PDB file of C-alpha atoms in Angstrom:
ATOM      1  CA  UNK A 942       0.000   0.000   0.000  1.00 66.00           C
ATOM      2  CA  UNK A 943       1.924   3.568  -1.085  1.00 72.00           C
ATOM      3  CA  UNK A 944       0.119   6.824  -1.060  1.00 76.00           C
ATOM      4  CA  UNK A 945      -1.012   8.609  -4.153  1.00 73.00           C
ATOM      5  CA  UNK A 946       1.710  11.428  -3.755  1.00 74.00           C
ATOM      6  CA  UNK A 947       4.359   7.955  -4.170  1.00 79.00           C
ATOM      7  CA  UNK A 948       2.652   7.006  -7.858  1.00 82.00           C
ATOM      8  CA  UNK A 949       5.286   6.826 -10.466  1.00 86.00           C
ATOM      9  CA  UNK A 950       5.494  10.079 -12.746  1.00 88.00           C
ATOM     10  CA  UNK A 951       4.729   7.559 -15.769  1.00 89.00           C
ATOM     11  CA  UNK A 952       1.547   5.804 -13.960  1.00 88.00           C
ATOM     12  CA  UNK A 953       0.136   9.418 -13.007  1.00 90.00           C
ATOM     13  CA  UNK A 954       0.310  10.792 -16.769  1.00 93.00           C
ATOM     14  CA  UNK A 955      -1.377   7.305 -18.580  1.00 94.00           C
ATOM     15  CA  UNK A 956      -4.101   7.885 -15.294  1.00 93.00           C
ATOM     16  CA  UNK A 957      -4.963  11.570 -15.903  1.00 94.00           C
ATOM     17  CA  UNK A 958      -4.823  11.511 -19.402  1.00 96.00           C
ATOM     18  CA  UNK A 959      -7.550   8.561 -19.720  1.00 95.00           C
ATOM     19  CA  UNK A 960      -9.612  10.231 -17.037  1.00 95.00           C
ATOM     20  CA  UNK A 961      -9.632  13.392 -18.872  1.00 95.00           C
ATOM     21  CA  UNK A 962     -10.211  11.424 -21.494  1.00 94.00           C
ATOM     22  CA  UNK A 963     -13.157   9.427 -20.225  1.00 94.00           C
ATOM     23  CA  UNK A 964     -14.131  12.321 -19.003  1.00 95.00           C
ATOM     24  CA  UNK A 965     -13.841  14.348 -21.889  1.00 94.00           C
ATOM     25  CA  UNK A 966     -15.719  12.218 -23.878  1.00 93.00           C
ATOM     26  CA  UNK A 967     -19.042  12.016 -21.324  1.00 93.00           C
ATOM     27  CA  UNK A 968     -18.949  15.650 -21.747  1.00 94.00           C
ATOM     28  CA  UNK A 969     -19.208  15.987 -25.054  1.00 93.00           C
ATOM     29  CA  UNK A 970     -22.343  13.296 -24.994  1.00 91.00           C
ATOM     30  CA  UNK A 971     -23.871  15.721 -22.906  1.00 92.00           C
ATOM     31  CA  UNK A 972     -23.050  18.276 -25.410  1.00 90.00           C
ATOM     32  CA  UNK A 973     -24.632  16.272 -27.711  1.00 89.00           C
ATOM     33  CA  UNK A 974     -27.881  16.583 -25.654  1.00 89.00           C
ATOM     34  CA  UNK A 975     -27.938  20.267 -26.308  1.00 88.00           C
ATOM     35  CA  UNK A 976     -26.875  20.342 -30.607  1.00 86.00           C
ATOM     36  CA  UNK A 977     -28.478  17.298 -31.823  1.00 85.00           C
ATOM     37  CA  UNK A 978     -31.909  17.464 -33.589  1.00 81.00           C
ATOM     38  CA  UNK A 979     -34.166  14.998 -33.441  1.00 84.00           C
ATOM     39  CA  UNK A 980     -34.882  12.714 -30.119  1.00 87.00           C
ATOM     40  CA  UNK A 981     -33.540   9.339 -32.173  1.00 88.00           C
ATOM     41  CA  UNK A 982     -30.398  11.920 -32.876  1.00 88.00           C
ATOM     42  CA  UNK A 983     -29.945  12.715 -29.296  1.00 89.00           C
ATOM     43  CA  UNK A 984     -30.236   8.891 -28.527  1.00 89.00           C
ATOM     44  CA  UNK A 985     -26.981   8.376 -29.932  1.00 89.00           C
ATOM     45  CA  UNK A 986     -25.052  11.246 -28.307  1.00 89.00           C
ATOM     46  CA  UNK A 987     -24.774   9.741 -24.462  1.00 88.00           C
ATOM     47  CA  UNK A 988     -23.393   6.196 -25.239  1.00 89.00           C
ATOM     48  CA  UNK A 989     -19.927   8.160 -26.087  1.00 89.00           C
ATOM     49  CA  UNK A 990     -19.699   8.249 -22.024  1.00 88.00           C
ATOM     50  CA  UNK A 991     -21.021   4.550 -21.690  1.00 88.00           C
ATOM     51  CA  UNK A 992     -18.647   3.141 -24.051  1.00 89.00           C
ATOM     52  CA  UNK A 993     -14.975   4.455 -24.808  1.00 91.00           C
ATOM     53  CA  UNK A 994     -16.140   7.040 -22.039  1.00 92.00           C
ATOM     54  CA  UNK A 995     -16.442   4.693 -19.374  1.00 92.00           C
ATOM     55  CA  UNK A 996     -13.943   2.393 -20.780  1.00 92.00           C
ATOM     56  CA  UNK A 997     -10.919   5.121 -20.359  1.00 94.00           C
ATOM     57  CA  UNK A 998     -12.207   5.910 -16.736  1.00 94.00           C
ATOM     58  CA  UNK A 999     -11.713   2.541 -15.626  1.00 94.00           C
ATOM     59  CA  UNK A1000      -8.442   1.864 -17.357  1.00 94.00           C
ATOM     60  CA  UNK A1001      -7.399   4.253 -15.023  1.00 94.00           C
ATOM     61  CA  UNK A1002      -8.979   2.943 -12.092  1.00 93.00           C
ATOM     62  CA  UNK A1003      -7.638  -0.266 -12.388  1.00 92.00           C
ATOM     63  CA  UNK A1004      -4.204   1.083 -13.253  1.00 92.00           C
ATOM     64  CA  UNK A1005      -4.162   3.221 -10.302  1.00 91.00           C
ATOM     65  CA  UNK A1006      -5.513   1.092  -7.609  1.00 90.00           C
ATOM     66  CA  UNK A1007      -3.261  -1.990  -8.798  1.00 89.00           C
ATOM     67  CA  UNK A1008      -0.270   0.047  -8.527  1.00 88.00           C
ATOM     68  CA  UNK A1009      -1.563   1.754  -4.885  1.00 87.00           C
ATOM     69  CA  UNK A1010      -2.125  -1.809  -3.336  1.00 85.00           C
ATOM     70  CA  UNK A1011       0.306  -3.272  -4.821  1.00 83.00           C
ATOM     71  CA  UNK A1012      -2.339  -5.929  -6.362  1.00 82.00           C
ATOM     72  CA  UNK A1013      -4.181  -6.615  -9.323  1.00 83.00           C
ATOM     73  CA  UNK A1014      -7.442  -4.843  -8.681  1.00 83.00           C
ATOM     74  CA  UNK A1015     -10.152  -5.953 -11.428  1.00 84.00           C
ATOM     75  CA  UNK A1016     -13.357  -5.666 -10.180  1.00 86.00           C
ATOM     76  CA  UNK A1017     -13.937  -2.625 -12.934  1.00 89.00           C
ATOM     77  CA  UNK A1018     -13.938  -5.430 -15.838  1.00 89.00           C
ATOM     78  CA  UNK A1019     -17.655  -5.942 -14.120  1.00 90.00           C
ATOM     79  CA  UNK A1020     -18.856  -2.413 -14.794  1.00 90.00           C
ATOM     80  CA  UNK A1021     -17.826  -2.714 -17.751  1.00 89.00           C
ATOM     81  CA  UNK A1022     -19.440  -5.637 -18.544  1.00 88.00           C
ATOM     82  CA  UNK A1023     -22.460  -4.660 -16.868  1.00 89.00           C
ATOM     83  CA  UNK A1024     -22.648  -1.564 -18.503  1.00 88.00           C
ATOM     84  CA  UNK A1025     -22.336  -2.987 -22.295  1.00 86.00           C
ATOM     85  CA  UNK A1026     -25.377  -5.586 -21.096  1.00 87.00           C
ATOM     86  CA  UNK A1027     -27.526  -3.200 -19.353  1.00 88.00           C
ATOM     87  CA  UNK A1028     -27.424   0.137 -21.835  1.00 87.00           C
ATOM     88  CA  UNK A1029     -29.190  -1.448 -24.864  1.00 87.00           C
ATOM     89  CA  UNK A1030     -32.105  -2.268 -22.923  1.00 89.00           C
ATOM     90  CA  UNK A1031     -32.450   1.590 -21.399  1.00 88.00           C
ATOM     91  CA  UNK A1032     -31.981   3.039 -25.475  1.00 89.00           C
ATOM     92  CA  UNK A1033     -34.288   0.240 -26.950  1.00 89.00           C
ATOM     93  CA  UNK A1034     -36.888   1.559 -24.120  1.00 90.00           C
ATOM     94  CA  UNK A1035     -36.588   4.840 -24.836  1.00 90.00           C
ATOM     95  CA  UNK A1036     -36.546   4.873 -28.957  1.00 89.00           C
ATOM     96  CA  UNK A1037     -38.997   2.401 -29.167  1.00 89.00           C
ATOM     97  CA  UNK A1038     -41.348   4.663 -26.854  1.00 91.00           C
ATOM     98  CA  UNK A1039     -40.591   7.433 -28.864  1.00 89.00           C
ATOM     99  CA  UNK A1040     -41.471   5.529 -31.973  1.00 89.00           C
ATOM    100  CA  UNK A1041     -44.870   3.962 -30.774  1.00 89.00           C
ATOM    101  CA  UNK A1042     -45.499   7.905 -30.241  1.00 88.00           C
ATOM    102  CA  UNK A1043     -44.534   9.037 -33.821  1.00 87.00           C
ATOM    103  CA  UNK A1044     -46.766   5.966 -35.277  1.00 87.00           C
ATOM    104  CA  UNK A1045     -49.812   6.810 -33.416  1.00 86.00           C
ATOM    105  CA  UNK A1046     -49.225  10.812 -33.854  1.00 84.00           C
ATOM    106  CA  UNK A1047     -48.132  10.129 -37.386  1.00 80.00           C
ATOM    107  CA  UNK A1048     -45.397  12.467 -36.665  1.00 75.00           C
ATOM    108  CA  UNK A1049     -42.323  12.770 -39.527  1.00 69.00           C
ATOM    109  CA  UNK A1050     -41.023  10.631 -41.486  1.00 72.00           C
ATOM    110  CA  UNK A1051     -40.966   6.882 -39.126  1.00 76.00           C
ATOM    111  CA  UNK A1052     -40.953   3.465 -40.219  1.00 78.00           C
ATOM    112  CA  UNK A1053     -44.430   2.256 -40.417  1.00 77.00           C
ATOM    113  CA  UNK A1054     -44.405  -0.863 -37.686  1.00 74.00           C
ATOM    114  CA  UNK A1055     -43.416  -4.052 -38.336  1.00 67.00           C
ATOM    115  CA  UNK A1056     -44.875  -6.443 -41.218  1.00 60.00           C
ATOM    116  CA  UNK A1057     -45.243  -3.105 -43.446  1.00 58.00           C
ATOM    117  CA  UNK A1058     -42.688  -3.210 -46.010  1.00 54.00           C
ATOM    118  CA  UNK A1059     -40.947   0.248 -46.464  1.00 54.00           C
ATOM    119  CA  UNK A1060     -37.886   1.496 -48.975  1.00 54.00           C
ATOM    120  CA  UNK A1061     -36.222   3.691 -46.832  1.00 54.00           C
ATOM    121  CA  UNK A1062     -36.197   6.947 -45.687  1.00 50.00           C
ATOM    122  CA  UNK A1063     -34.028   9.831 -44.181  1.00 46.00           C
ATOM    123  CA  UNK A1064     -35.379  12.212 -41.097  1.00 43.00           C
ATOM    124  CA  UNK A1065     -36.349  16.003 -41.637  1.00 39.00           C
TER     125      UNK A1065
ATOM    126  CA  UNK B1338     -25.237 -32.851 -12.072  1.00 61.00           C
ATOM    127  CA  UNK B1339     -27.979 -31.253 -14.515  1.00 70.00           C
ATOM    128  CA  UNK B1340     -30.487 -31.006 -11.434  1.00 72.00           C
ATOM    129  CA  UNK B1341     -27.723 -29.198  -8.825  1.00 75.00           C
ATOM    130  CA  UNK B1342     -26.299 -26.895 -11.382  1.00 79.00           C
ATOM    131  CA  UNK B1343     -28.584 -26.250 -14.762  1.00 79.00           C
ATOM    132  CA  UNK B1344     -26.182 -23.539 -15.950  1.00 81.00           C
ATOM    133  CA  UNK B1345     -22.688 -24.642 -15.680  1.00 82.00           C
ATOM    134  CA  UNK B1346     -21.341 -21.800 -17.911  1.00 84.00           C
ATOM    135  CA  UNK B1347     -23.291 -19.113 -16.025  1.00 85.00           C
ATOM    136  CA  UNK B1348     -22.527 -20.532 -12.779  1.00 89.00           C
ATOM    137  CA  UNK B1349     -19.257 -20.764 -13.464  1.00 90.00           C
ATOM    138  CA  UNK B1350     -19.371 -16.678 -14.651  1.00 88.00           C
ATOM    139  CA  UNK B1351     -21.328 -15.975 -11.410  1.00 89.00           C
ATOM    140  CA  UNK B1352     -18.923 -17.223  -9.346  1.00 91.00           C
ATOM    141  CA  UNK B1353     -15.996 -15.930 -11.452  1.00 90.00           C
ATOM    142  CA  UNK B1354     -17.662 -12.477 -10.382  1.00 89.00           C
ATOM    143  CA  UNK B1355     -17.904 -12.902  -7.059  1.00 89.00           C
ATOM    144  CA  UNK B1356     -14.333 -13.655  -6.389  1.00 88.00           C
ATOM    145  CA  UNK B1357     -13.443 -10.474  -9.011  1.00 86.00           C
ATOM    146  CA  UNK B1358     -15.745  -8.883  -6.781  1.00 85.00           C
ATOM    147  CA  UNK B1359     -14.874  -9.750  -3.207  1.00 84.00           C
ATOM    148  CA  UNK B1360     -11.031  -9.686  -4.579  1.00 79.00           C
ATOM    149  CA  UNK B1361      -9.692 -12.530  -2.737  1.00 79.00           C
ATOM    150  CA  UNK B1362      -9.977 -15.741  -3.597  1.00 80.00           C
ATOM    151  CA  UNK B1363     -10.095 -17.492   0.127  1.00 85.00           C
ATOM    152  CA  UNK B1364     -12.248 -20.115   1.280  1.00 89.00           C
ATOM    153  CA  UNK B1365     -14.628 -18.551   2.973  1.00 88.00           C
ATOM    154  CA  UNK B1366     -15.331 -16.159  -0.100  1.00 88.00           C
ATOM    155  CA  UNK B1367     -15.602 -19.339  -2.744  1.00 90.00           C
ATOM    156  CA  UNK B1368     -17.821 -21.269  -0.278  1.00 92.00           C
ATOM    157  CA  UNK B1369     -19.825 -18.023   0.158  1.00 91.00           C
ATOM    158  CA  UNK B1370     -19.741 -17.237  -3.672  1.00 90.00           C
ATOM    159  CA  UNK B1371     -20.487 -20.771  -4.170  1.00 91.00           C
ATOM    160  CA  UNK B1372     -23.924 -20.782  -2.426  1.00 91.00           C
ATOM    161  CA  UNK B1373     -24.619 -17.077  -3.990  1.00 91.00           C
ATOM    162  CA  UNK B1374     -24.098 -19.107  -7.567  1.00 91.00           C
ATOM    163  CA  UNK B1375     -26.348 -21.994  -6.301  1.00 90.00           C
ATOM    164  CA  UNK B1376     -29.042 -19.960  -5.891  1.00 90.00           C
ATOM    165  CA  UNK B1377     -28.878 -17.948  -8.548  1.00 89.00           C
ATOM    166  CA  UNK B1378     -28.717 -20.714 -10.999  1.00 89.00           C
ATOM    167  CA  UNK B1379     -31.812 -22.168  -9.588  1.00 88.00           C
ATOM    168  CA  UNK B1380     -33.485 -19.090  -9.530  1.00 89.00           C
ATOM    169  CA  UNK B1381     -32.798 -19.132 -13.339  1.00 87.00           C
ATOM    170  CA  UNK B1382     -33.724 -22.692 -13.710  1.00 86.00           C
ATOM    171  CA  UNK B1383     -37.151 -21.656 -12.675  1.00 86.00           C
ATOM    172  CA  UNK B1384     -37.074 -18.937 -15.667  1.00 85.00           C
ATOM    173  CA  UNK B1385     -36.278 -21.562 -18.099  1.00 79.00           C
ATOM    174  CA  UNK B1386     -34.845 -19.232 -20.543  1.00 79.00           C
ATOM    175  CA  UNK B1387     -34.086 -20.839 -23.710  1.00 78.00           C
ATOM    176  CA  UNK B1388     -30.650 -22.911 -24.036  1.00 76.00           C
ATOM    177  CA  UNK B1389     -27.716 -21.551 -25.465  1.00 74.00           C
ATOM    178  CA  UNK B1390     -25.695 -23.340 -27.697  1.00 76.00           C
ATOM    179  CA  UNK B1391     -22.277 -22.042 -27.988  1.00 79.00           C
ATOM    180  CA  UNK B1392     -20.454 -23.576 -31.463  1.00 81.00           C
ATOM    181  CA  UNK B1393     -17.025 -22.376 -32.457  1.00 80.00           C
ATOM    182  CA  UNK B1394     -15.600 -20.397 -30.185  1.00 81.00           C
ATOM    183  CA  UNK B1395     -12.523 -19.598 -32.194  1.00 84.00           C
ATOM    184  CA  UNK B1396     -14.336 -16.919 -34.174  1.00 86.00           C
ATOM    185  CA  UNK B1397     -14.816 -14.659 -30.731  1.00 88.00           C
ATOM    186  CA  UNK B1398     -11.300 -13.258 -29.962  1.00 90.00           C
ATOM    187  CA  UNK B1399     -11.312 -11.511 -33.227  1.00 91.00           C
ATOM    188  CA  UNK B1400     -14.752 -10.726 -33.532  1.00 90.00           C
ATOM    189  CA  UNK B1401     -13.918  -8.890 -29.967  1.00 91.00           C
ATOM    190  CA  UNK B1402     -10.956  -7.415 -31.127  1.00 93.00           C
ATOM    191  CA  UNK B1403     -13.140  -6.056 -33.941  1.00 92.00           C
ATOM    192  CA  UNK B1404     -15.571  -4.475 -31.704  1.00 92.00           C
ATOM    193  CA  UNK B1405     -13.177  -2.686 -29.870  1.00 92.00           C
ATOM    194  CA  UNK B1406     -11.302  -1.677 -33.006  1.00 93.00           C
ATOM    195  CA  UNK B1407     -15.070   0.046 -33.931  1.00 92.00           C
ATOM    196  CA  UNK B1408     -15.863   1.390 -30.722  1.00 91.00           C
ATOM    197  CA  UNK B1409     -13.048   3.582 -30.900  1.00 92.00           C
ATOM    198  CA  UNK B1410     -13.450   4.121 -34.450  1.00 92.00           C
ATOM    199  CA  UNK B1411     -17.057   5.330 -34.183  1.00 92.00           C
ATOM    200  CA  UNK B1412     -16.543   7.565 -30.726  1.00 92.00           C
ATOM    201  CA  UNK B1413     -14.294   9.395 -32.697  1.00 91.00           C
ATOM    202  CA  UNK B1414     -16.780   9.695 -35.338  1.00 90.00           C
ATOM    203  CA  UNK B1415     -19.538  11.078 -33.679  1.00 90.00           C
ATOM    204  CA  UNK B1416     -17.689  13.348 -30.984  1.00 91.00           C
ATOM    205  CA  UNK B1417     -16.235  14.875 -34.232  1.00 89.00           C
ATOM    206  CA  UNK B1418     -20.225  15.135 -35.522  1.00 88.00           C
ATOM    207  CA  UNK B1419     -21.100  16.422 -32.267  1.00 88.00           C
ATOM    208  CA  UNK B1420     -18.546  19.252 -31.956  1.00 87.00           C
ATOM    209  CA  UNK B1421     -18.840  19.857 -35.824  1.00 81.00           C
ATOM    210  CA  UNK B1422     -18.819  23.951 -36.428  1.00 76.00           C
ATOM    211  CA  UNK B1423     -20.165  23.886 -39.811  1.00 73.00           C
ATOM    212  CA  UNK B1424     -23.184  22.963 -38.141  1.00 64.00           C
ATOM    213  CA  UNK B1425     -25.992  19.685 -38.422  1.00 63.00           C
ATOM    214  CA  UNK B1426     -27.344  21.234 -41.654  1.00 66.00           C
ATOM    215  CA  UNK B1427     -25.407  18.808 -44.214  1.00 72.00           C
ATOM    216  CA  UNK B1428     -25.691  15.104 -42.213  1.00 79.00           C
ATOM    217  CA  UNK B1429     -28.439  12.899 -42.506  1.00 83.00           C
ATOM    218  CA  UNK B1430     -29.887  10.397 -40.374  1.00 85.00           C
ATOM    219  CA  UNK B1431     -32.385   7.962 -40.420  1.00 87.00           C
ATOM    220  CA  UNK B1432     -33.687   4.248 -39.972  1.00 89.00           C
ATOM    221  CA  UNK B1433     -32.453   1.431 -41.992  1.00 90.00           C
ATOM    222  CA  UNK B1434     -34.743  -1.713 -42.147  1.00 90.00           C
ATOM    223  CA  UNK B1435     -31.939  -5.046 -41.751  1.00 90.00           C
ATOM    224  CA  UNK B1436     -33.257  -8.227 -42.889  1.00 90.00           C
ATOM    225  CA  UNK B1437     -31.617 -10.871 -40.374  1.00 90.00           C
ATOM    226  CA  UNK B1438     -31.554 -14.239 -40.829  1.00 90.00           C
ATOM    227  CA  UNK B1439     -30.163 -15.159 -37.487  1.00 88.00           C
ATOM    228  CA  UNK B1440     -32.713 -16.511 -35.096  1.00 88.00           C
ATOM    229  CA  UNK B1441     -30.718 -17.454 -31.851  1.00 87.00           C
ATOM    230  CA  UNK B1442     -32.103 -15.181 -29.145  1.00 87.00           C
ATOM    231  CA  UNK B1443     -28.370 -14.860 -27.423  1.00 87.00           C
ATOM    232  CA  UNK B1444     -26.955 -13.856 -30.374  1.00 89.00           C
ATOM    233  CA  UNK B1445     -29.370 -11.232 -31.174  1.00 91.00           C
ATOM    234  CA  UNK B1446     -28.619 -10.060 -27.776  1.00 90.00           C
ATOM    235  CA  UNK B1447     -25.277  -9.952 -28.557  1.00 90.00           C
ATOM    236  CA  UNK B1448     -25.668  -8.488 -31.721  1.00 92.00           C
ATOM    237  CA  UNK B1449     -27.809  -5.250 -29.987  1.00 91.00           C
ATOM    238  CA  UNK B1450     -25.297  -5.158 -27.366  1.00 90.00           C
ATOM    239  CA  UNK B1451     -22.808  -4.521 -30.388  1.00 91.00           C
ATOM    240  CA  UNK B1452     -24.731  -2.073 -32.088  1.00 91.00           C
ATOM    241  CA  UNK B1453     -25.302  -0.266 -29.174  1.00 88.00           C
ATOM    242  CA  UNK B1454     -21.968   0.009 -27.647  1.00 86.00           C
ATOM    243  CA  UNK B1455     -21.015   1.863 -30.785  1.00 89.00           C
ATOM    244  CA  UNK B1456     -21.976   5.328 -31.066  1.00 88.00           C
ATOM    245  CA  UNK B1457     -23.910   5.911 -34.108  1.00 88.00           C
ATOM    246  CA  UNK B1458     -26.491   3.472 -34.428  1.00 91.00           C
ATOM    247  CA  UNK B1459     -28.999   2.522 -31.955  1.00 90.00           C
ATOM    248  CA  UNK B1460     -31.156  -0.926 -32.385  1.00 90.00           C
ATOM    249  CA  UNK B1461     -34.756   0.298 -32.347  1.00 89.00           C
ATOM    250  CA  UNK B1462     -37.303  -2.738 -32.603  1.00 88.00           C
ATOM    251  CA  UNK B1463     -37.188  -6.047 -33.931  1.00 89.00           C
ATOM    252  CA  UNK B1464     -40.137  -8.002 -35.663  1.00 86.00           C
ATOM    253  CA  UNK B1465     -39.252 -11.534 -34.657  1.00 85.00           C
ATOM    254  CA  UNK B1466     -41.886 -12.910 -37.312  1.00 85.00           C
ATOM    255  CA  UNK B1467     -40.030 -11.616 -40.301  1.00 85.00           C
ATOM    256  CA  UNK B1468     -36.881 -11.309 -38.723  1.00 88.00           C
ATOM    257  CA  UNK B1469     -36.625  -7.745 -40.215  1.00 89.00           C
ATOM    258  CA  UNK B1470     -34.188  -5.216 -37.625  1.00 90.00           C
ATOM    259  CA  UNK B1471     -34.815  -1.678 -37.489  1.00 90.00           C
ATOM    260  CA  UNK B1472     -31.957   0.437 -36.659  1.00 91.00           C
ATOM    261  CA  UNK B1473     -31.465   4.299 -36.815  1.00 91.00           C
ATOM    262  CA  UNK B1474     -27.817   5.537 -37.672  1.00 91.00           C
ATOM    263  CA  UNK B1475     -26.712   9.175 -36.775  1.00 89.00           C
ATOM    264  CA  UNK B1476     -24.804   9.789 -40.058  1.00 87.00           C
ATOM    265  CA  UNK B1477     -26.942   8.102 -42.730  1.00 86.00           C
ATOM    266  CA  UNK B1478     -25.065   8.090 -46.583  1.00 85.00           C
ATOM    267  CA  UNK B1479     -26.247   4.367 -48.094  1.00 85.00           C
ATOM    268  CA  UNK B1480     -28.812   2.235 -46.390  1.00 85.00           C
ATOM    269  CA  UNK B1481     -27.617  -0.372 -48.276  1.00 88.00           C
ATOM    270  CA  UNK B1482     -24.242  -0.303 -46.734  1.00 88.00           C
ATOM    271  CA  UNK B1483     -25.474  -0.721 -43.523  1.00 89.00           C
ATOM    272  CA  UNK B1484     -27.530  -3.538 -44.599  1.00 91.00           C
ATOM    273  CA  UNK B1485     -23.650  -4.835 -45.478  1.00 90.00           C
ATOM    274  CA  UNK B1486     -21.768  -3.939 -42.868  1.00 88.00           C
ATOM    275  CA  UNK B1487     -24.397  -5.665 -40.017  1.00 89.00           C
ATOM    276  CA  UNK B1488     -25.093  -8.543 -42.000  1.00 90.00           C
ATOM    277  CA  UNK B1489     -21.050  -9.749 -42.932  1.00 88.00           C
ATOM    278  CA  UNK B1490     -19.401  -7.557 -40.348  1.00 88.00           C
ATOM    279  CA  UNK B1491     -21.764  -8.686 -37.181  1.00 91.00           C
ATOM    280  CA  UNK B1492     -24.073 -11.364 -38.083  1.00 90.00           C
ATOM    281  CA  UNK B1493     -22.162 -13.957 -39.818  1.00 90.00           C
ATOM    282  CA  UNK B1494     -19.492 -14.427 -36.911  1.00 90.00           C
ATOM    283  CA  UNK B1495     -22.412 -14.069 -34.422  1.00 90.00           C
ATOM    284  CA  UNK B1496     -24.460 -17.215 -36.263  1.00 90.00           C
ATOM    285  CA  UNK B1497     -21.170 -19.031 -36.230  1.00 87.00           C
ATOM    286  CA  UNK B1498     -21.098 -18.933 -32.576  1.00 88.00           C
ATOM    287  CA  UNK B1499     -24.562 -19.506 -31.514  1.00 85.00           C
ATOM    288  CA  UNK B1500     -26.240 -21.242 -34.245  1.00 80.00           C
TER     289      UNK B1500
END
């Protein structure tokens, strides 16, 4: 067990970059919250923190913890598998809502539902 | 053996992730974690989800490898859509209608877990009685090459392994 202030000049440069990273990139999802159009656009902009977002975050955890207590600390490889299980079923909740609501309200431009065949179509 | 653990796979990942968990691997924790996985592997028995079959295995290093490769790939892509200048006025998006012939519930899973953990397209429904996918992608060009990219990029190495 050694005290952050002990951490290796190379170990504390690889663990602030990816946090900034990580961080960087949840950020600009939420930025994406704010510029994007269309509620299937802004779907896409918050899984840049739940993916490579997360990802660099805990890299860095893992990195810096390991080298702290002098052990290999892994118990992030679970978030991250949690999080790529759990996400798709939050986004298919939500777009699929949002799509049952554009059918009935015949709202823009949406796929008609299923068994309807349909050639395609952009947004807007 | 099948009656006291249905799930050997699962159990065996439920345990894994205790000890990960717990970080120790001592024998109180593995006789603890080994109860924890009892019980939730009956408690799934009593689900009965549908059986997994897991065929050629040698096909998932690289298809992982390949999802991480795109993950990158396609944060980059859309942060750089996101903080564009020029403006949203140019880029399309929109749904594309995937015909899968994959039928394997895991792998479908899988697949949406795919789709979803890159940025850019989003798996909206699926119609399981004509197999037909709908999925919206942020920066639309060809439908068509979506249609191409799911079906040999995704699909093909997912039907390997589970079908």
């Amino acid at each position: 067990m050694i005290h952050a202030a002990e951490l290796p000049v190379w170990a504390a440069v690889i663990v602030a970059v990816l946090l900034l990273l990580g961080a960087g990139l949840a950020l600009i999802g939420s930025f994406g919250l704010l510029r994007l159009r269309s509620f299937y656009e802004r779907v896409h902009a918050p899984t840049l923190g739940t993916t490579l977002g997360i990802g660099c975050v805990l890299v860095a955890s893992m990195l810096f913890f390991s080298l702290l207590q002098r052990r290999l600390v892994l118990h992030e490889i679970l978030i991250a598998v949690l999080m790529v299980m759990t996400t798709p079923v939050t986004l298919m909740l939500l777009a699929r809502a949002a799509l049952y609501r554009d059918r009935v309200e015949r709202n823009g431009s949406v796929p008609p539902p299923p068994g309807v065949r349909w050639e395609g179509g952009e947004e807007r | 053996m099948r009656r006291v653990l249905p799930y050997p796979l699962i159990a065996l990942a439920l345990l894994l992730s205790w000890l990960v968990l717990a970080g120790s691997a001592s024998l109180g924790t593995i006789l603890l974690g080994g109860m924890v996985t009892l019980g939730g592997s009956w408690a799934l028995a009593s689900l009965a989800p549908p059986r997994a079959r897991l065929r050629r295995l040698a096909v998932l290093p690289g298809l992982l490898r390949d999802v991480l490769v795109e993950v990158v790939r396609s944060n980059n892509a859309v942060a750089r859509i996101i903080l564009d200048p020029a403006g949203q006025g140019r880029r399309q998006s929109g749904f594309v209608q995937i015909p899968l012939d994959m039928r394997s519930p895991q792998g479908l899973a899988a697949l949406a877990c795919i789709l979803t953990a890159t940025p850019g397209t989003v798996w909206v429904e699926y119609d399981s009685s004509e197999g037909i996918m709908l999925l919206h992608v942020l920066d639309l060009v060809d439908a068509s090459e979506w249609v191409r990219i799911v079906k040999e990029k995704w699909e093909r190495r997912l039907m390997e392994i589970f079908e």
